[in-house]
Amino acid sequence: MKSGDLERGTKNRGNNSNFPSYYVETAEKQWTSWLIPMFVVANIAVFIVVMYVNDCPKKNLDSERGCVAKVLGRFSFQPLKENPLFGPSSATLEKMGALEWNKVVRGDQGWRLITCMWLHAGVIHVLANMLSLVFIGIRLEQQFGFVRVGLIYLVSGFGGSIFSSLFIQRNISVGASGALFGLLGAMLSELLTNWTIYSNKIAAFLTLLVIIAINLVVGILPHVDNFAHIGGFFTGFLLGFVLLLRPQFGWVESRYSRADAHVKSKHKAYQYMFLLAAAVLLIVGFTLGLVMLFKGENGNDHCSWCHYLSCVPTSKWNCENR
């Protein structure tokens, strides 16, 4: 992969046991998950189309830097020196809708803020993200339904793209992990806003923090777009307060009590406070981000240290191309 390419890589850390359910069961409906599997199929299908368009054998005639897995024909991969993730070229990704600041701001191609989240830099990239999506997304969709989880996924991906574009303006970026981090953020805010209905709250909270921290730390490696991760995470975190409220513990049971019994309110006051604050922050954040982006502003001009959030230079690599 050329130094100008940035993948949004979210690492898969295991199976559903990484996201233990500490929820105290009530009479809430359990949904059948179908949207998340459809997202997985769509991402894989798009990757196959991208590899078809890439057609490495036709476009790379250099015998010293030949295509990888030539037996695949036009689906073979770019030379590993160019793309170590077993995927297409930068030019193909850019052609197919990768996030590229100049084209978004000066080329009136704002649609790239959305299309980039359906593209992946290689087989390793798409597999890691899709496994993570299965393990995180299916659980959420079963609990909250396809509408709310789908909104969080898509809006978080959009938010991650905006934040990435404000700070990374010389390279292209692709990947679904801004949306994936949005789901992680929503899991965290869902735990906080529904705190009273959980048992083992501290264990659940610490488990989520560790998973989130590990993935964010991975983002400081070169060629990983951690700004998309961060933007997606905070978008999903705020959306969780708005979309993932549950009735407080005991509300369902109290509705069927005798007539003279006290019926609990469906939600607590702090849940409404979280919801209102999160909604305001989302509106302000998206408005400010889009205005800054299309005015052509560079986030690094307003934050001299923020570049370290996405790449920390060491003796093994530098971050000059970020």
Short mmCIF file of C-alpha atoms in Angstrom, two decimals:
data_model
loop_
_atom_site.label_atom_id
_atom_site.label_comp_id
_atom_site.label_asym_id
_atom_site.label_seq_id
_atom_site.Cartn_x
_atom_site.Cartn_y
_atom_site.Cartn_z
CA MET A 1 0.00 0.00 0.00
CA LYS A 2 1.40 3.36 -0.90
CA SER A 3 2.14 5.74 1.93
CA GLY A 4 -0.75 7.87 0.79
CA ASP A 5 -3.36 5.23 1.64
CA LEU A 6 -5.06 5.07 4.98
CA GLU A 7 -7.10 2.13 6.12
CA ARG A 8 -9.60 2.38 8.88
CA GLY A 9 -8.66 -0.85 10.62
CA THR A 10 -10.65 -2.09 13.59
CA LYS A 11 -9.15 -5.19 15.17
CA ASN A 12 -11.35 -8.12 16.01
CA ARG A 13 -10.57 -9.36 19.51
CA GLY A 14 -12.54 -12.56 19.75
CA ASN A 15 -16.18 -13.51 19.86
CA ASN A 16 -19.35 -12.36 21.54
CA SER A 17 -17.85 -13.10 24.95
CA ASN A 18 -15.83 -9.93 24.52
CA PHE A 19 -19.08 -8.02 24.83
CA PRO A 20 -20.70 -9.76 27.79
CA SER A 21 -24.36 -9.11 28.43
CA TYR A 22 -24.95 -7.78 31.93
CA TYR A 23 -28.48 -6.70 31.15
CA VAL A 24 -31.24 -7.62 33.61
CA GLU A 25 -33.91 -9.14 31.39
CA THR A 26 -37.36 -7.58 31.07
CA ALA A 27 -40.27 -8.14 28.70
CA GLU A 28 -38.57 -6.26 25.86
CA LYS A 29 -38.78 -7.73 22.39
CA GLN A 30 -35.77 -9.52 20.93
CA TRP A 31 -35.26 -8.70 17.25
CA THR A 32 -34.00 -10.93 14.46
CA SER A 33 -30.78 -9.55 13.03
CA TRP A 34 -30.84 -9.14 9.25
CA LEU A 35 -29.49 -5.65 8.52
CA ILE A 36 -26.00 -6.24 9.89
CA PRO A 37 -25.58 -9.43 7.82
CA MET A 38 -26.76 -7.42 4.80
CA PHE A 39 -24.12 -4.77 5.54
CA VAL A 40 -21.49 -7.52 5.67
CA VAL A 41 -22.62 -8.94 2.33
CA ALA A 42 -22.69 -5.45 0.79
CA ASN A 43 -19.14 -4.64 1.95
CA ILE A 44 -17.79 -7.92 0.59
CA ALA A 45 -19.65 -7.47 -2.69
CA VAL A 46 -18.24 -3.95 -3.09
CA PHE A 47 -14.73 -5.26 -2.45
CA ILE A 48 -15.18 -7.88 -5.17
CA VAL A 49 -16.38 -5.20 -7.59
CA VAL A 50 -13.39 -3.02 -6.71
CA MET A 51 -10.99 -5.89 -7.39
CA TYR A 52 -12.73 -6.54 -10.73
CA VAL A 53 -12.27 -2.90 -11.71
CA ASN A 54 -8.68 -2.91 -10.44
CA ASP A 55 -7.63 -5.64 -12.93
CA CYS A 56 -4.02 -5.83 -11.75
CA PRO A 57 -2.65 -7.99 -14.62
CA LYS A 58 -3.81 -5.50 -17.23
CA LYS A 59 -2.62 -2.39 -15.43
CA ASN A 60 0.60 -3.70 -13.90
CA LEU A 61 2.94 -5.03 -16.56
CA ASP A 62 6.12 -4.67 -14.47
CA SER A 63 7.49 -8.21 -14.21
CA GLU A 64 9.61 -7.32 -11.16
CA ARG A 65 6.60 -6.07 -9.26
CA GLY A 66 4.01 -8.48 -10.53
CA CYS A 67 0.54 -9.09 -9.17
CA VAL A 68 -0.02 -11.38 -6.20
CA ALA A 69 -2.12 -14.54 -6.61
CA LYS A 70 -2.10 -14.33 -10.41
CA VAL A 71 -4.25 -17.45 -10.56
CA LEU A 72 -7.17 -15.16 -9.66
CA GLY A 73 -6.83 -13.37 -12.99
CA ARG A 74 -8.19 -9.84 -12.98
CA PHE A 75 -9.04 -10.30 -9.28
CA SER A 76 -5.39 -10.73 -8.35
CA PHE A 77 -3.86 -8.30 -5.87
CA GLN A 78 -1.44 -5.42 -6.26
CA PRO A 79 2.25 -6.09 -5.45
CA LEU A 80 2.76 -6.37 -1.71
CA LYS A 81 5.22 -3.47 -1.71
CA GLU A 82 2.37 -1.32 -2.95
CA ASN A 83 -0.43 -2.86 -0.90
CA PRO A 84 0.53 -5.31 1.88
CA LEU A 85 -3.14 -5.93 2.71
CA PHE A 86 -3.82 -7.92 -0.49
CA GLY A 87 -6.00 -5.43 -2.28
CA PRO A 88 -6.35 -2.91 -5.11
CA SER A 89 -4.27 0.11 -6.03
CA SER A 90 -4.68 3.59 -4.60
CA ALA A 91 -5.82 4.80 -8.00
CA THR A 92 -8.63 2.25 -8.10
CA LEU A 93 -9.81 3.11 -4.59
CA GLU A 94 -9.81 6.79 -5.45
CA LYS A 95 -11.75 6.07 -8.64
CA MET A 96 -14.34 4.04 -6.74
CA GLY A 97 -15.03 6.70 -4.10
CA ALA A 98 -12.28 6.82 -1.48
CA LEU A 99 -12.26 9.81 0.84
CA GLU A 100 -9.97 12.46 -0.63
CA TRP A 101 -10.10 15.98 0.80
CA ASN A 102 -9.32 17.85 -2.39
CA LYS A 103 -12.08 16.11 -4.34
CA VAL A 104 -14.61 16.57 -1.54
CA VAL A 105 -13.93 20.26 -0.93
CA ARG A 106 -12.74 21.56 -4.29
CA GLY A 107 -14.26 18.98 -6.59
CA ASP A 108 -17.78 19.12 -5.16
CA GLN A 109 -17.71 15.37 -4.47
CA GLY A 110 -19.23 15.32 -1.01
CA TRP A 111 -20.64 11.87 -1.72
CA ARG A 112 -17.19 10.50 -0.95
CA LEU A 113 -17.93 11.10 2.74
CA ILE A 114 -20.37 8.19 2.43
CA THR A 115 -18.90 5.94 -0.26
CA CYS A 116 -15.53 5.64 1.49
CA MET A 117 -17.08 3.64 4.33
CA TRP A 118 -18.05 0.86 1.89
CA LEU A 119 -14.53 0.49 0.47
CA HIS A 120 -11.62 -1.47 1.92
CA ALA A 121 -7.90 -1.46 1.26
CA GLY A 122 -7.51 -5.23 1.06
CA VAL A 123 -8.65 -8.71 2.05
CA ILE A 124 -7.11 -8.40 5.53
CA HIS A 125 -8.80 -5.05 6.02
CA VAL A 126 -12.28 -6.15 4.93
CA LEU A 127 -12.16 -9.43 6.89
CA ALA A 128 -11.07 -7.73 10.13
CA ASN A 129 -13.80 -5.12 9.81
CA MET A 130 -16.55 -7.55 8.85
CA LEU A 131 -15.74 -9.95 11.69
CA SER A 132 -15.88 -7.03 14.09
CA LEU A 133 -19.17 -5.90 12.58
CA VAL A 134 -20.69 -9.35 13.06
CA PHE A 135 -19.57 -9.65 16.68
CA ILE A 136 -20.61 -6.12 17.66
CA GLY A 137 -23.51 -5.32 15.36
CA ILE A 138 -25.63 -8.46 15.54
CA ARG A 139 -25.86 -8.25 19.32
CA LEU A 140 -26.99 -4.62 19.14
CA GLU A 141 -29.50 -5.27 16.37
CA GLN A 142 -31.05 -8.14 18.32
CA GLN A 143 -31.58 -5.84 21.28
CA PHE A 144 -32.58 -2.58 19.59
CA GLY A 145 -33.76 -3.42 16.09
CA PHE A 146 -32.49 -2.61 12.62
CA VAL A 147 -33.71 1.01 12.42
CA ARG A 148 -31.78 2.35 15.39
CA VAL A 149 -28.66 0.27 14.85
CA GLY A 150 -28.66 1.03 11.12
CA LEU A 151 -28.89 4.77 11.84
CA ILE A 152 -26.04 4.61 14.33
CA TYR A 153 -23.85 2.69 11.87
CA LEU A 154 -24.46 4.99 8.92
CA VAL A 155 -24.41 8.32 10.77
CA SER A 156 -21.29 7.32 12.70
CA GLY A 157 -19.52 6.42 9.48
CA PHE A 158 -20.48 9.83 8.09
CA GLY A 159 -19.25 11.56 11.25
CA GLY A 160 -15.98 9.69 11.08
CA SER A 161 -15.49 10.77 7.48
CA ILE A 162 -16.06 14.43 8.35
CA PHE A 163 -13.60 14.33 11.25
CA SER A 164 -11.03 12.50 9.13
CA SER A 165 -11.33 15.07 6.33
CA LEU A 166 -10.66 17.92 8.74
CA PHE A 167 -7.28 16.51 9.75
CA ILE A 168 -6.07 14.28 6.89
CA GLN A 169 -5.95 16.25 3.68
CA ARG A 170 -3.09 14.80 1.66
CA ASN A 171 -4.02 11.12 1.57
CA ILE A 172 -7.01 8.98 0.71
CA SER A 173 -8.92 7.01 3.33
CA VAL A 174 -11.25 4.01 3.15
CA GLY A 175 -12.93 1.62 5.54
CA ALA A 176 -15.98 0.89 7.69
CA SER A 177 -14.32 1.19 11.06
CA GLY A 178 -15.58 4.74 11.68
CA ALA A 179 -19.05 3.16 11.65
CA LEU A 180 -17.80 0.25 13.76
CA PHE A 181 -16.38 2.60 16.36
CA GLY A 182 -19.77 4.30 16.35
CA LEU A 183 -21.35 1.01 17.41
CA LEU A 184 -18.77 0.68 20.19
CA GLY A 185 -19.49 4.23 21.31
CA ALA A 186 -23.22 3.51 21.30
CA MET A 187 -22.64 0.41 23.45
CA LEU A 188 -20.85 2.57 26.00
CA SER A 189 -23.51 5.31 26.14
CA GLU A 190 -26.26 2.68 26.23
CA LEU A 191 -24.65 1.21 29.33
CA LEU A 192 -24.38 4.64 30.97
CA THR A 193 -27.89 5.87 30.19
CA ASN A 194 -29.48 2.53 31.18
CA TRP A 195 -27.26 2.12 34.22
CA THR A 196 -30.03 1.09 36.63
CA ILE A 197 -31.08 -2.02 34.70
CA TYR A 198 -27.64 -3.62 34.60
CA SER A 199 -26.04 -5.98 37.04
CA ASN A 200 -22.22 -6.10 37.30
CA LYS A 201 -22.13 -2.54 35.96
CA ILE A 202 -18.48 -1.90 36.71
CA ALA A 203 -17.35 -5.12 35.00
CA ALA A 204 -19.35 -4.23 31.88
CA PHE A 205 -18.04 -0.66 31.89
CA LEU A 206 -14.39 -1.68 32.29
CA THR A 207 -14.70 -4.38 29.63
CA LEU A 208 -15.95 -1.85 27.09
CA LEU A 209 -13.29 0.71 28.03
CA VAL A 210 -10.50 -1.83 27.54
CA ILE A 211 -11.83 -2.93 24.13
CA ILE A 212 -12.23 0.69 22.98
CA ALA A 213 -8.80 1.71 24.31
CA ILE A 214 -7.02 -1.19 22.59
CA ASN A 215 -8.59 -0.34 19.25
CA LEU A 216 -7.81 3.36 19.57
CA VAL A 217 -4.18 2.59 20.44
CA VAL A 218 -3.93 0.46 17.27
CA GLY A 219 -5.01 3.59 15.41
CA ILE A 220 -1.77 5.44 16.14
CA LEU A 221 0.09 3.06 13.83
CA PRO A 222 1.00 4.47 10.40
CA HIS A 223 -1.49 4.10 7.54
CA VAL A 224 -4.44 3.75 9.95
CA ASP A 225 -6.96 6.59 9.98
CA ASN A 226 -7.56 7.07 13.69
CA PHE A 227 -9.39 10.34 13.08
CA ALA A 228 -12.19 8.35 11.42
CA HIS A 229 -12.20 6.04 14.45
CA ILE A 230 -12.43 8.94 16.89
CA GLY A 231 -15.07 10.82 14.91
CA GLY A 232 -17.16 7.69 14.49
CA PHE A 233 -16.81 6.78 18.16
CA PHE A 234 -18.02 10.12 19.49
CA THR A 235 -20.85 10.24 16.96
CA GLY A 236 -22.04 6.80 18.02
CA PHE A 237 -21.52 7.65 21.69
CA LEU A 238 -23.86 10.64 21.42
CA LEU A 239 -26.37 8.77 19.25
CA GLY A 240 -26.57 6.03 21.88
CA PHE A 241 -27.96 8.51 24.41
CA VAL A 242 -30.60 9.57 21.89
CA LEU A 243 -31.61 6.24 20.36
CA LEU A 244 -30.88 3.47 22.88
CA LEU A 245 -32.88 4.40 25.96
CA ARG A 246 -34.51 1.54 27.83
CA PRO A 247 -37.30 1.78 30.40
CA GLN A 248 -35.94 1.90 33.94
CA PHE A 249 -35.88 -1.29 35.97
CA GLY A 250 -39.31 -2.21 37.31
CA TRP A 251 -41.35 -0.05 34.92
CA VAL A 252 -42.75 -2.97 32.91
CA GLU A 253 -43.80 -4.83 36.06
CA SER A 254 -45.34 -1.72 37.62
CA ARG A 255 -47.73 -1.28 34.69
CA TYR A 256 -49.46 -4.55 35.60
CA SER A 257 -49.68 -3.89 39.33
CA ARG A 258 -52.97 -3.29 41.11
CA ALA A 259 -54.73 -0.05 40.35
CA ASP A 260 -53.77 1.74 43.57
CA ALA A 261 -50.07 0.84 43.25
CA HIS A 262 -47.52 3.46 42.30
CA VAL A 263 -46.49 3.21 38.64
CA LYS A 264 -42.89 4.15 37.95
CA SER A 265 -42.07 6.64 35.23
CA LYS A 266 -40.75 4.98 32.09
CA HIS A 267 -37.41 6.80 32.10
CA LYS A 268 -35.37 8.59 34.70
CA ALA A 269 -34.69 12.33 34.61
CA TYR A 270 -30.98 11.83 33.94
CA GLN A 271 -31.81 9.81 30.81
CA TYR A 272 -33.71 12.77 29.38
CA MET A 273 -30.86 15.10 30.34
CA PHE A 274 -28.35 12.87 28.53
CA LEU A 275 -30.66 12.71 25.51
CA LEU A 276 -31.07 16.49 25.30
CA ALA A 277 -27.36 17.22 25.77
CA ALA A 278 -26.36 14.58 23.21
CA ALA A 279 -28.86 15.85 20.62
CA VAL A 280 -27.56 19.41 20.98
CA LEU A 281 -23.93 18.30 20.71
CA LEU A 282 -24.70 16.22 17.61
CA ILE A 283 -26.38 19.13 15.84
CA VAL A 284 -23.64 21.58 16.79
CA GLY A 285 -20.86 19.12 15.97
CA PHE A 286 -22.14 18.16 12.52
CA THR A 287 -22.93 21.77 11.63
CA LEU A 288 -19.53 23.03 12.74
CA GLY A 289 -17.69 20.12 11.10
CA LEU A 290 -19.40 20.51 7.73
CA VAL A 291 -18.96 24.29 7.70
CA MET A 292 -15.25 23.99 8.51
CA LEU A 293 -14.79 21.20 5.95
CA PHE A 294 -16.39 22.99 3.01
CA LYS A 295 -14.67 26.24 3.92
CA GLY A 296 -11.45 24.31 3.35
CA GLU A 297 -10.14 24.65 6.89
CA ASN A 298 -7.47 22.34 8.27
CA GLY A 299 -8.14 21.03 11.75
CA ASN A 300 -4.41 20.85 12.44
CA ASP A 301 -4.26 24.67 12.25
CA HIS A 302 -6.55 24.81 15.29
CA CYS A 303 -4.91 21.95 17.19
CA SER A 304 -1.14 21.67 16.98
CA TRP A 305 -0.95 18.31 18.78
CA CYS A 306 -3.96 16.53 17.28
CA HIS A 307 -1.88 14.82 14.58
CA TYR A 308 -0.47 12.56 17.31
CA LEU A 309 -3.95 11.06 17.74
CA SER A 310 -3.57 9.28 14.42
CA CYS A 311 0.15 8.63 14.13
CA VAL A 312 2.99 8.75 16.63
CA PRO A 313 6.44 8.84 14.98
CA THR A 314 9.05 6.35 16.18
CA SER A 315 12.44 5.11 15.04
CA LYS A 316 10.58 2.49 12.94
CA TRP A 317 8.35 4.90 10.99
CA ASN A 318 7.53 8.54 10.46
CA CYS A 319 4.28 10.40 10.00
CA GLU A 320 5.35 13.02 7.48
CA ASN A 321 2.77 12.01 4.90
CA ARG A 322 -0.23 12.28 7.23
#
